[in-house]
Amino acid sequence: MMFNGVEIMTPILLAALGGLFAEMAGVLNIALEGLILIGAFTGILVAAATGNLAVGMLAAAVAGGVLAGLLAWVTSRLKANIFIAGLAVNLLAAGMIPFLSTWMFGTKGVLRFPDLPRMPRLLVGVHTGLPLLDDLLFGHSVTVYLAWLTAVIAAVLLYRTPFGLRLRATGARAESAVVSGVNAVRYRSIAIVVSGVAAGLAGSTISLRLGVYLPNISAGRGWIALVAIYLGYRTPMGIVIAALLFGLTDSLAGAAQGFMNIPGTILLGLPYAITVVAMILYSAIRSTKPRRRRRRIDAHF
Amino acid sequence: MSEQAMAAPRRAAGTLVAVSAAILVTVILLAIGSPNPARALTSFFWGPFSNRFFFGNMIDTFGLLILVGLGVCAAFRAGVFNLGGEGQVYIAALTTAVVALSMPAAPAPIGILAATGAAVLVAALLAGLSGLFRWAWGTDELITSFLISAALVPTVNFLIVGPLRNPDSNLMTTVRVAGQFRFLRLLPPSTLNVSVGAAVLLAVLAHGFLFSTLRGYELRMTGLNREFARYGGVAVGAYTVLPMAVSGGFHGLAGAFFVLGTHHAAIEGFTAGLGWNGIAVALIGRNHPLLIIPAALVFAYLEAGSRVAGLQTEFTFELAAIIQAVIFFLITAEIVLPRLRRGRRERSAP
């Protein structure tokens, strides 16, 4: 269970770490779900075409970054509303992938790539004597370690570099950042692109591990990642723990399905249910003051 | 206020550009993807007017789109965000079917009122819950409304394909509701029914409420500037919870009409896209109840066109989602037409 939980947490962790950059810059990026989906599709397509998993992941990261760049452009240059434009990304993924899939493969259903190389595993057969710790640390897909490394990099970037300081200043108080000579719009755009790159990468880890592309393969992980940012108290290490909790719950639910006889259809909603309950409990316990975000949609005409 | 006034023409241009871009993208995709582009394009543009069936269905969709558009507008106007419309319509539709099926012998007014009332109540509670969490603990209602909805949709699917399924049908559908509950059809064989009139009437009433009553004024003030409204003595807490509930209620009404007027049963996934369409309609209509009427008409036409194009050429894909995506990308943008470009450079800070 622990072993599966760690594998399941990886895409959530990657997407949440990227989303943290956006969050720190003051942007709630609700497009993560669509960006993950695009990454999953692009990643497996390119990996199958080139026979190289790393190239596939790189392509997924680029695809996520480009789409997020588009999102950053319409919100900064054209002053579009970030939530509405973010929804556009999600709907674009939901609409374009079946179109491309039909166009290229003649089906919008499951895409199998039997020749795809298997995701390599690291530290297989290493033991400490504690089974739980072994399952947590050793023998995982290389992407798991990549995600952990990303957490460390994110922590360093955000808290130990001028770039991170300026990014956080943008989110904390954009006006002050601008007065101090920080180009807030640019930092916000960079943060959105970073979240896109990470979400694209996250998507590729899902499809490449399975070796197939399924419709709606992201299955709400983008939304879970958003909530993991809050649950992790908006810190990289907190997000690692929150993502692990989601991973463990997910693998537990998978196991529970077997012996508790819950219909599989209902369980499709479980990740969303757990996420929303976690989010409500979190805010109830912390009882944060409503954060003031400019949320108004132009009501004048 | 002057910034608002300056932004108005840009935003108007944005609406025009967004709708045109959506049509353009549709044309390109149909031309690339369809084995017979000429036929696909003709069906897209002309199809909705080609016979009574397609035309009536389009006007039926128009009525439903007004309702979901009003629902989204109710929340937007108060500065809150209801992202759970998709699920709220679906759950309300199931509720309507269940209530109507549980009282097959009831007189028409009682059955219709009970089924519709239950649907509105359930959807209003679902959305209102998100408003309540926002009010009590500051939980982001945008995320919770989406998640609550997404969590419940699979359960509705399960109920329709499982315990409530009509064993005599090949479709994944419940039994059809009793004849006396079904709304009068206006243009058979299409699904157009009297509920479209109710939708238009509600848009007019919503306009009156929003712009000619104290409560409407307070709601708009809260949406424009929460702190200012609080300072002016408006109970802003109420305008967090209630608009969400009203938003859910409108979605619930759409779900009820979809069952009693359009399909006469709850079918698996049959409301898919209606919630997102509501956001598109509200944005095209600039959150203005009267403008939502033409906005719903435009969107009903786009939707009907893509449906006819899908039916008449073998190539089917999620054209509706792509149309929504293009509109969402551009609809809130301030598109600067060449003539307005001067003076924009100065404003680079957020």
XYZ file of C-alpha atoms in Angstrom:
651
model
C 0.000 0.000 0.000
C 2.789 2.399 0.926
C 4.649 1.466 -2.253
C 1.638 2.217 -4.471
C 0.848 5.352 -2.526
C 4.289 6.758 -3.298
C 3.885 6.002 -7.001
C 0.396 7.563 -7.038
C 1.559 10.699 -5.251
C 4.179 11.550 -7.865
C 2.066 13.376 -10.481
C 0.145 15.177 -7.710
C 3.435 16.248 -6.115
C 4.924 17.514 -9.362
C 1.812 19.456 -10.328
C 1.405 20.887 -6.823
C 5.044 22.026 -6.703
C 4.570 23.874 -9.976
C 1.255 25.241 -8.759
C 3.072 26.502 -5.651
C 5.115 28.873 -7.809
C 1.900 30.299 -9.256
C 0.295 30.423 -5.812
C 3.322 32.240 -4.377
C 3.077 34.777 -7.186
C -0.572 35.316 -6.284
C -2.188 33.205 -8.990
C -4.564 30.326 -8.287
C -3.929 28.276 -11.414
C -7.077 26.224 -11.963
C -5.736 25.075 -15.343
C -3.516 22.387 -13.761
C -6.005 19.650 -14.635
C -5.974 20.464 -18.336
C -2.206 20.947 -18.373
C -1.708 17.508 -16.825
C -3.964 16.008 -19.478
C -2.024 17.696 -22.286
C 1.241 16.495 -20.738
C -0.004 12.928 -20.475
C -1.091 12.904 -24.122
C 1.963 14.667 -25.555
C 4.371 12.691 -23.386
C 3.245 9.259 -24.452
C 2.888 10.264 -28.100
C 6.407 11.644 -28.364
C 7.891 8.848 -26.275
C 6.271 6.262 -28.546
C 7.430 8.083 -31.666
C 11.030 8.462 -30.508
C 11.273 5.353 -28.356
C 12.735 7.495 -25.625
C 10.909 8.195 -22.354
C 13.057 11.199 -21.461
C 12.287 12.882 -24.773
C 8.603 12.227 -24.184
C 8.746 13.827 -20.761
C 10.627 16.789 -22.139
C 7.996 17.239 -24.850
C 5.253 17.032 -22.211
C 6.977 19.716 -20.162
C 7.291 21.932 -23.242
C 3.637 21.393 -24.192
C 2.513 22.288 -20.672
C 4.800 25.304 -20.650
C 3.593 26.587 -24.015
C -0.070 26.251 -23.104
C 0.551 27.926 -19.748
C 2.461 30.619 -21.619
C -0.658 31.240 -23.668
C -2.617 31.491 -20.422
C -0.058 33.942 -19.021
C -0.203 35.981 -22.213
C -3.990 36.388 -22.326
C -4.091 37.248 -18.629
C -1.197 39.711 -18.584
C -1.246 41.344 -22.024
C -4.953 41.099 -22.722
C -5.983 41.351 -19.054
C -8.215 38.318 -19.324
C -9.624 36.854 -16.126
C -7.297 34.114 -14.884
C -10.092 31.779 -13.771
C -12.057 31.981 -16.988
C -8.928 31.625 -19.116
C -7.839 28.770 -16.851
C -11.142 27.023 -17.478
C -10.439 27.534 -21.177
C -7.241 25.510 -20.846
C -9.129 22.686 -19.136
C -11.834 22.664 -21.802
C -9.271 22.939 -24.577
C -7.574 19.802 -23.291
C -10.924 18.034 -22.969
C -11.862 19.015 -26.518
C -8.627 18.938 -28.475
C -7.262 15.609 -27.267
C -10.221 13.569 -28.567
C -10.009 15.550 -31.815
C -6.290 14.884 -32.285
C -6.676 11.302 -31.157
C -9.435 10.671 -33.713
C -7.474 12.476 -36.391
C -4.271 10.522 -35.814
C -5.432 7.124 -34.571
C -9.081 6.933 -35.617
C -10.302 6.552 -32.036
C -10.884 8.814 -29.079
C -10.681 5.908 -26.686
C -7.736 4.040 -25.188
C -4.398 4.391 -26.980
C -1.953 1.519 -26.482
C 1.735 1.714 -27.252
C 3.138 -1.807 -26.804
C 6.648 -0.872 -27.973
C 7.033 1.823 -25.350
C 10.113 1.282 -23.131
C 9.282 0.519 -19.492
C 9.850 3.213 -16.898
C 13.174 2.314 -15.199
C 13.222 1.729 -11.436
C 15.947 2.854 -9.061
C 17.398 1.302 -5.893
C 15.624 -1.989 -6.505
C 16.460 -4.589 -3.855
C 17.871 -2.144 -1.304
C 16.740 -3.021 2.240
C 16.899 -1.367 5.628
C 15.041 -4.038 7.536
C 11.950 -1.865 7.980
C 9.400 -2.870 5.299
C 7.446 0.380 5.512
C 10.569 2.492 5.078
C 11.726 0.299 2.195
C 8.415 0.786 0.443
C 8.620 4.513 1.017
C 12.141 4.974 -0.269
C 13.379 2.211 -2.557
C 12.615 0.563 -5.852
C 10.388 3.265 -7.269
C 10.050 4.563 -10.806
C 12.713 7.092 -11.686
C 9.972 9.741 -11.862
C 9.351 9.386 -8.124
C 12.901 10.457 -7.373
C 12.637 13.173 -9.975
C 9.610 14.564 -8.144
C 11.443 14.532 -4.793
C 14.378 16.284 -6.387
C 11.959 18.851 -7.781
C 10.691 19.509 -4.253
C 14.218 20.307 -3.097
C 14.869 22.496 -6.122
C 11.571 24.317 -5.559
C 12.458 24.971 -1.918
C 15.870 26.370 -2.872
C 14.498 28.477 -5.708
C 11.669 29.956 -3.672
C 13.526 30.640 -0.431
C 17.218 30.928 -1.260
C 17.387 32.979 -4.461
C 16.589 36.604 -5.394
C 14.246 35.161 -8.015
C 12.236 33.400 -5.303
C 12.149 36.478 -3.116
C 10.806 38.619 -5.936
C 8.295 35.977 -6.893
C 6.995 35.778 -3.331
C 6.965 39.558 -3.066
C 4.782 39.686 -6.177
C 2.251 37.411 -4.561
C 2.412 38.927 -1.087
C 1.979 42.536 -2.153
C 2.181 43.300 -5.834
C 2.121 47.085 -5.347
C 5.163 47.055 -3.046
C 6.995 44.727 -5.384
C 6.369 47.085 -8.288
C 7.551 50.063 -6.236
C 10.761 48.164 -5.422
C 11.394 47.718 -9.104
C 10.092 44.175 -9.538
C 8.220 43.583 -12.759
C 5.237 41.911 -11.142
C 3.547 41.025 -14.411
C 6.664 39.246 -15.637
C 7.100 37.284 -12.405
C 3.475 36.257 -12.439
C 3.801 35.084 -16.042
C 6.987 33.151 -15.273
C 5.241 31.505 -12.325
C 2.333 30.438 -14.527
C 4.712 28.970 -17.101
C 6.628 27.100 -14.363
C 3.359 25.595 -13.146
C 2.587 24.570 -16.728
C 5.951 22.878 -17.192
C 5.556 20.976 -13.928
C 1.963 19.965 -14.713
C 2.976 18.771 -18.176
C 5.738 16.705 -16.617
C 3.283 15.365 -14.051
C 0.953 14.268 -16.832
C 3.722 12.416 -18.644
C 4.583 10.471 -15.491
C 1.012 9.133 -15.395
C 0.761 7.948 -18.994
C 4.361 6.742 -19.310
C 4.142 4.634 -16.157
C 0.998 2.939 -17.447
C 2.182 2.726 -21.048
C -1.324 3.650 -22.291
C -3.332 6.789 -22.748
C -6.894 6.657 -21.400
C -9.529 9.349 -21.866
C -9.513 11.706 -18.882
C -6.394 10.016 -17.532
C -5.707 12.974 -15.209
C -8.816 12.009 -13.179
C -8.917 15.142 -11.040
C -5.238 15.162 -10.073
C -4.936 18.812 -11.081
C -7.604 19.765 -8.583
C -6.119 17.520 -5.926
C -2.760 19.210 -6.538
C -4.359 22.615 -5.993
C -5.745 21.496 -2.658
C -2.428 19.828 -1.741
C -0.829 23.275 -1.993
C -3.118 24.574 0.745
C -2.861 21.443 2.869
C 0.915 21.651 2.621
C 0.764 25.136 4.140
C 2.177 26.486 0.867
C 5.642 25.051 1.500
C 7.465 22.460 -0.641
C 7.982 20.025 2.264
C 4.383 20.410 3.382
C 3.273 19.640 -0.143
C 5.373 16.455 -0.169
C 3.511 15.273 2.949
C 0.098 16.347 1.608
C 0.733 14.600 -1.720
C 1.845 11.446 0.102
C -1.362 11.533 2.158
C -3.421 11.758 -1.024
C -1.394 8.948 -2.567
C -1.911 6.719 0.467
C -5.645 7.461 0.612
C -5.949 6.670 -3.057
C -4.186 3.334 -2.810
C -6.180 2.515 0.338
C -9.411 3.282 -1.521
C -8.282 1.038 -4.356
C -7.747 -1.772 -1.866
C -11.026 -1.060 -0.076
C -12.953 -1.393 -3.300
C -12.083 -5.077 -3.317
C -13.313 -6.154 0.097
C -15.997 -3.548 0.807
C -17.916 -4.181 -2.385
C -18.444 -0.534 -3.316
C -19.486 -0.093 -6.943
C -16.517 1.100 -8.994
C -18.575 3.852 -10.617
C -19.156 5.602 -7.309
C -15.476 5.350 -6.418
C -14.606 7.526 -9.409
C -15.891 10.420 -7.325
C -13.885 9.458 -4.250
C -10.705 11.455 -5.006
C -12.831 14.586 -5.383
C -14.783 13.820 -2.208
C -11.648 13.210 -0.134
C -10.056 16.350 -1.545
C -12.997 18.610 -0.792
C -13.421 17.208 2.716
C -9.707 17.705 3.374
C -9.907 21.247 2.090
C -12.945 22.145 4.195
C -11.445 20.602 7.340
C -8.206 22.425 6.706
C -9.873 25.798 6.375
C -12.176 25.120 9.318
C -9.200 24.311 11.551
C -7.092 27.175 10.349
C -10.134 29.378 9.886
C -8.242 31.637 7.574
C -9.719 34.978 6.789
C -11.112 35.053 3.292
C -8.218 36.006 1.119
C -8.926 38.943 -1.055
C -8.516 38.043 -4.608
C -9.706 40.131 -7.461
C -12.392 37.740 -8.480
C -14.920 40.062 -10.063
C -15.918 39.422 -13.616
C -16.525 42.732 -15.299
C -20.156 43.375 -14.547
C -20.419 46.656 -16.381
C -21.242 47.127 -19.945
C -15.437 54.393 -12.676
C -13.593 56.068 -15.543
C -11.378 53.023 -15.918
C -14.532 50.964 -16.183
C -15.899 53.309 -18.823
C -12.673 53.112 -20.777
C -12.621 49.345 -20.562
C -16.150 48.965 -21.941
C -15.387 49.302 -25.668
C -12.377 46.995 -25.307
C -14.506 44.408 -23.612
C -17.198 44.766 -26.237
C -14.528 44.134 -28.842
C -13.450 41.150 -26.737
C -16.920 39.626 -26.958
C -17.028 40.074 -30.709
C -13.519 38.694 -31.186
C -14.210 35.735 -28.876
C -17.388 34.644 -30.665
C -15.828 35.172 -34.108
C -12.703 33.250 -33.087
C -14.872 30.377 -31.831
C -16.660 30.209 -35.192
C -13.345 30.430 -37.051
C -11.765 27.619 -35.030
C -14.857 25.479 -35.568
C -14.691 26.039 -39.322
C -10.983 25.154 -39.397
C -11.437 21.992 -37.339
C -14.396 20.844 -39.415
C -12.416 21.524 -42.598
C -9.366 19.579 -41.354
C -11.083 16.767 -39.536
C -14.152 15.946 -41.544
C -14.008 13.584 -44.523
C -16.436 15.903 -46.292
C -15.634 19.501 -45.262
C -18.174 21.225 -47.524
C -21.016 19.119 -46.167
C -19.839 19.563 -42.560
C -19.646 23.334 -42.906
C -23.055 23.577 -44.569
C -24.576 21.511 -41.762
C -22.857 23.646 -39.161
C -24.098 26.980 -40.464
C -27.409 26.033 -42.060
C -28.311 22.822 -40.239
C -30.142 24.402 -37.283
C -32.578 26.047 -39.730
C -32.920 23.148 -42.142
C -35.972 21.557 -40.536
C -38.441 21.871 -37.657
C -36.684 19.221 -35.607
C -33.272 20.891 -35.506
C -34.762 24.361 -35.216
C -37.071 23.410 -32.334
C -34.262 21.658 -30.484
C -32.109 24.742 -30.848
C -34.789 26.964 -29.308
C -35.261 24.406 -26.535
C -31.516 24.598 -25.773
C -31.828 28.392 -25.887
C -34.289 28.309 -22.962
C -32.066 26.022 -20.888
C -29.036 28.185 -21.618
C -30.871 31.270 -20.347
C -31.477 29.487 -17.033
C -27.898 28.315 -16.516
C -26.638 31.700 -17.704
C -28.789 33.431 -15.095
C -27.474 30.985 -12.516
C -23.861 31.832 -13.269
C -24.734 35.524 -13.418
C -26.290 35.433 -9.929
C -22.983 34.311 -8.425
C -20.698 36.467 -10.599
C -22.686 39.595 -9.814
C -22.085 39.082 -6.098
C -18.391 38.411 -6.657
C -18.528 34.678 -5.953
C -17.805 31.850 -8.344
C -19.980 28.778 -8.856
C -17.926 26.244 -10.766
C -20.193 23.313 -9.923
C -22.957 23.990 -12.439
C -22.227 20.829 -14.393
C -22.977 18.595 -11.457
C -25.793 20.730 -10.072
C -27.804 20.456 -13.302
C -27.206 16.706 -13.463
C -28.102 16.002 -9.839
C -31.190 18.209 -10.121
C -32.265 16.340 -13.241
C -31.998 13.023 -11.424
C -33.910 14.454 -8.449
C -36.691 15.592 -10.778
C -36.971 12.160 -12.331
C -36.942 10.376 -8.965
C -39.619 12.619 -7.421
C -41.811 12.479 -10.524
C -41.480 8.702 -10.730
C -42.330 8.289 -7.048
C -45.766 9.912 -7.525
C -46.991 8.641 -10.900
C -50.672 9.168 -10.108
C -50.430 12.695 -8.711
C -52.272 15.526 -10.475
C -50.073 17.480 -12.872
C -49.633 20.739 -10.876
C -48.686 18.923 -7.674
C -46.266 16.530 -9.333
C -44.589 19.224 -11.414
C -44.260 21.554 -8.436
C -42.895 18.806 -6.188
C -40.367 17.553 -8.738
C -39.220 21.006 -9.779
C -39.140 22.262 -6.198
C -37.061 19.319 -5.045
C -34.617 19.786 -7.911
C -34.200 23.495 -7.210
C -33.787 22.825 -3.493
C -31.151 20.117 -3.936
C -29.079 22.181 -6.359
C -29.439 25.314 -4.222
C -28.263 23.393 -1.154
C -25.262 21.980 -2.990
C -24.111 25.363 -4.231
C -25.156 27.151 -1.049
C -22.942 24.783 0.935
C -19.901 26.129 -0.888
C -21.064 29.658 -0.127
C -21.497 28.713 3.517
C -17.962 27.312 3.785
C -16.628 30.445 2.169
C -18.534 32.623 4.597
C -17.661 30.619 7.693
C -14.038 29.649 7.077
C -12.919 31.379 3.931
C -12.764 28.102 1.999
C -12.398 28.946 -1.662
C -15.922 28.463 -3.072
C -14.547 28.186 -6.593
C -12.707 24.980 -5.749
C -15.243 23.472 -3.338
C -18.193 23.993 -5.685
C -16.315 22.237 -8.461
C -15.126 19.373 -6.247
C -18.489 18.729 -4.550
C -20.077 18.549 -7.955
C -17.384 16.326 -9.427
C -17.581 13.990 -6.436
C -21.321 13.436 -6.868
C -21.548 13.024 -10.654
C -20.265 9.405 -10.597
C -22.917 8.538 -7.997
C -25.634 9.942 -10.261
C -24.192 7.892 -13.118
C -24.266 4.812 -10.926
C -27.894 5.367 -9.946
C -29.021 5.877 -13.548
C -27.198 2.883 -15.002
C -27.824 0.741 -11.913
C -30.776 0.771 -9.508
C -32.904 3.292 -11.412
C -32.288 2.011 -14.903
C -35.214 1.270 -17.165
C -34.732 -2.432 -17.999
C -36.835 -2.115 -21.175
C -34.592 0.479 -22.780
C -31.328 0.085 -24.633
C -30.283 3.492 -23.397
C -28.789 4.136 -19.985
C -31.919 5.888 -18.796
C -34.528 5.921 -16.051
C -38.176 5.154 -16.736
C -40.017 8.044 -18.393
C -42.050 10.290 -16.106
C -45.847 10.084 -16.171
C -47.553 11.793 -19.106
C -49.327 14.494 -17.114
C -45.986 15.911 -15.875
C -44.539 16.422 -19.337
C -44.500 19.996 -20.599
C -46.525 20.854 -23.680
C -44.457 20.444 -26.833
C -44.631 23.419 -29.183
C -42.994 22.183 -32.354
C -43.136 18.402 -32.636
C -41.126 16.310 -33.312
C -38.592 18.651 -31.696
C -38.198 18.922 -27.924
C -39.204 22.593 -27.831
C -41.716 23.124 -25.041
C -43.421 25.816 -23.019
C -40.549 26.074 -20.522
C -38.697 28.374 -22.920
C -41.264 31.062 -22.124
C -40.625 30.651 -18.408
C -36.891 31.051 -18.991
C -37.298 34.328 -20.890
C -39.712 35.594 -18.234
C -37.215 34.743 -15.491
C -34.499 36.694 -17.290
C -36.748 39.758 -17.334
C -37.623 39.286 -13.657
C -33.946 38.852 -12.767
C -33.194 42.090 -14.559
C -35.894 43.865 -12.572
C -34.574 42.424 -9.315
C -30.971 43.303 -10.019
C -31.507 46.858 -11.179
C -34.755 48.018 -9.560
C -34.710 46.662 -6.007
C -32.680 47.452 -2.915
C -31.544 43.831 -2.569
C -30.385 43.818 -6.159
C -28.454 47.017 -5.561
C -26.819 45.591 -2.448
C -25.901 42.428 -4.290
C -24.251 44.395 -7.091
C -22.418 46.624 -4.591
C -21.087 43.554 -2.781
C -19.825 42.152 -6.058
C -18.200 45.409 -7.120
C -16.442 46.147 -3.868
C -17.000 43.988 -0.839
C -15.239 46.319 1.607
C -17.064 49.366 0.337
C -20.402 47.539 0.586
C -19.610 46.459 4.159
C -18.729 50.039 5.018
C -22.036 51.137 3.538
C -23.922 48.804 5.873
C -24.594 45.910 3.511
C -24.697 42.480 5.189
C -22.037 41.117 2.848
C -22.037 37.694 4.518
C -25.556 37.041 3.278
C -24.455 38.024 -0.225
C -21.842 35.286 -0.155
C -24.164 32.424 0.747
C -27.442 33.455 -0.914
C -26.148 34.207 -4.426
C -24.453 30.806 -4.448
C -27.732 29.175 -3.427
C -29.678 31.161 -6.028
C -27.062 30.198 -8.601
C -27.564 26.556 -7.712
C -31.332 27.064 -7.808
C -31.250 28.284 -11.414
C -29.095 25.319 -12.380
C -31.591 23.095 -10.593
C -34.453 24.615 -12.547
C -32.574 23.949 -15.777
C -32.134 20.321 -14.693
C -35.857 20.008 -13.889
C -36.916 21.518 -17.229
C -34.439 19.297 -19.024
C -36.285 16.252 -17.658
C -39.907 17.442 -17.663
C -39.645 19.375 -20.911
C -36.879 17.929 -23.056
C -36.202 14.263 -22.329
C -38.964 13.062 -19.941
C -36.363 10.898 -18.201
C -32.868 11.157 -16.724
C -30.251 9.742 -19.103
C -26.623 9.031 -18.267
C -24.456 12.078 -18.965
C -27.254 13.916 -20.779
C -26.629 17.275 -19.155
C -22.887 17.223 -19.881
C -21.606 20.632 -20.918
C -24.660 22.590 -19.793
C -22.874 23.959 -16.726
C -19.845 25.190 -18.706
C -22.182 26.606 -21.341
C -23.849 28.634 -18.610
C -20.557 30.315 -17.810
C -19.985 31.043 -21.494
C -23.479 32.509 -21.869
C -23.165 34.659 -18.741
C -19.842 36.019 -19.990
C -21.054 36.693 -23.528
C -24.052 38.442 -21.961
C -21.699 40.409 -19.695
C -23.598 39.207 -16.623
C -26.568 41.262 -17.679
C -29.862 39.328 -17.403
C -31.380 40.911 -20.503
C -28.209 40.500 -22.564
C -28.128 36.867 -21.506
C -31.142 36.293 -23.768
C -29.333 37.102 -27.057
C -26.149 35.494 -25.693
C -28.045 32.261 -25.092
C -29.440 32.446 -28.621
C -25.952 32.827 -30.128
C -24.619 29.958 -28.074
C -27.643 27.748 -28.789
C -26.980 28.305 -32.489
C -23.285 27.368 -32.168
C -24.190 24.311 -30.144
C -26.964 23.229 -32.530
C -24.694 23.758 -35.522
C -21.941 21.600 -34.097
C -24.475 18.927 -33.152
C -25.968 18.813 -36.652
C -22.492 18.791 -38.201
C -21.603 15.891 -35.937
C -24.772 13.971 -36.843
C -24.472 14.396 -40.598
C -20.786 13.616 -40.975
C -19.259 10.550 -39.383
C -16.603 12.612 -37.711
C -17.722 13.313 -34.150
C -15.642 14.953 -31.503
C -16.050 17.330 -28.603
C -16.613 20.411 -30.724
C -18.707 22.010 -27.981
C -15.796 21.903 -25.517
C -13.486 23.512 -28.060
C -16.001 26.290 -28.774
C -16.255 26.917 -25.029
C -12.470 26.930 -24.702
C -11.934 29.525 -27.416
C -14.647 31.759 -25.988
C -13.288 31.460 -22.438
C -9.796 32.341 -23.601
C -10.858 35.616 -25.131
C -14.149 36.666 -23.597
C -12.751 38.505 -20.585
C -9.789 39.859 -22.528
C -9.579 43.510 -23.377
C -8.931 43.221 -27.051
C -7.407 46.459 -28.252
C -8.533 47.312 -31.722
C -5.923 49.291 -33.687
C -7.739 52.595 -33.226
C -7.681 52.276 -29.442
C -4.075 51.268 -29.156
C -2.714 54.676 -28.208
C -2.253 55.232 -24.502
C -2.165 51.596 -23.569
C 1.589 51.336 -23.085
C 1.570 53.383 -19.886
C -0.422 50.832 -17.972
C 1.998 48.009 -17.411
C 1.618 47.577 -13.644
C -1.205 45.277 -12.552
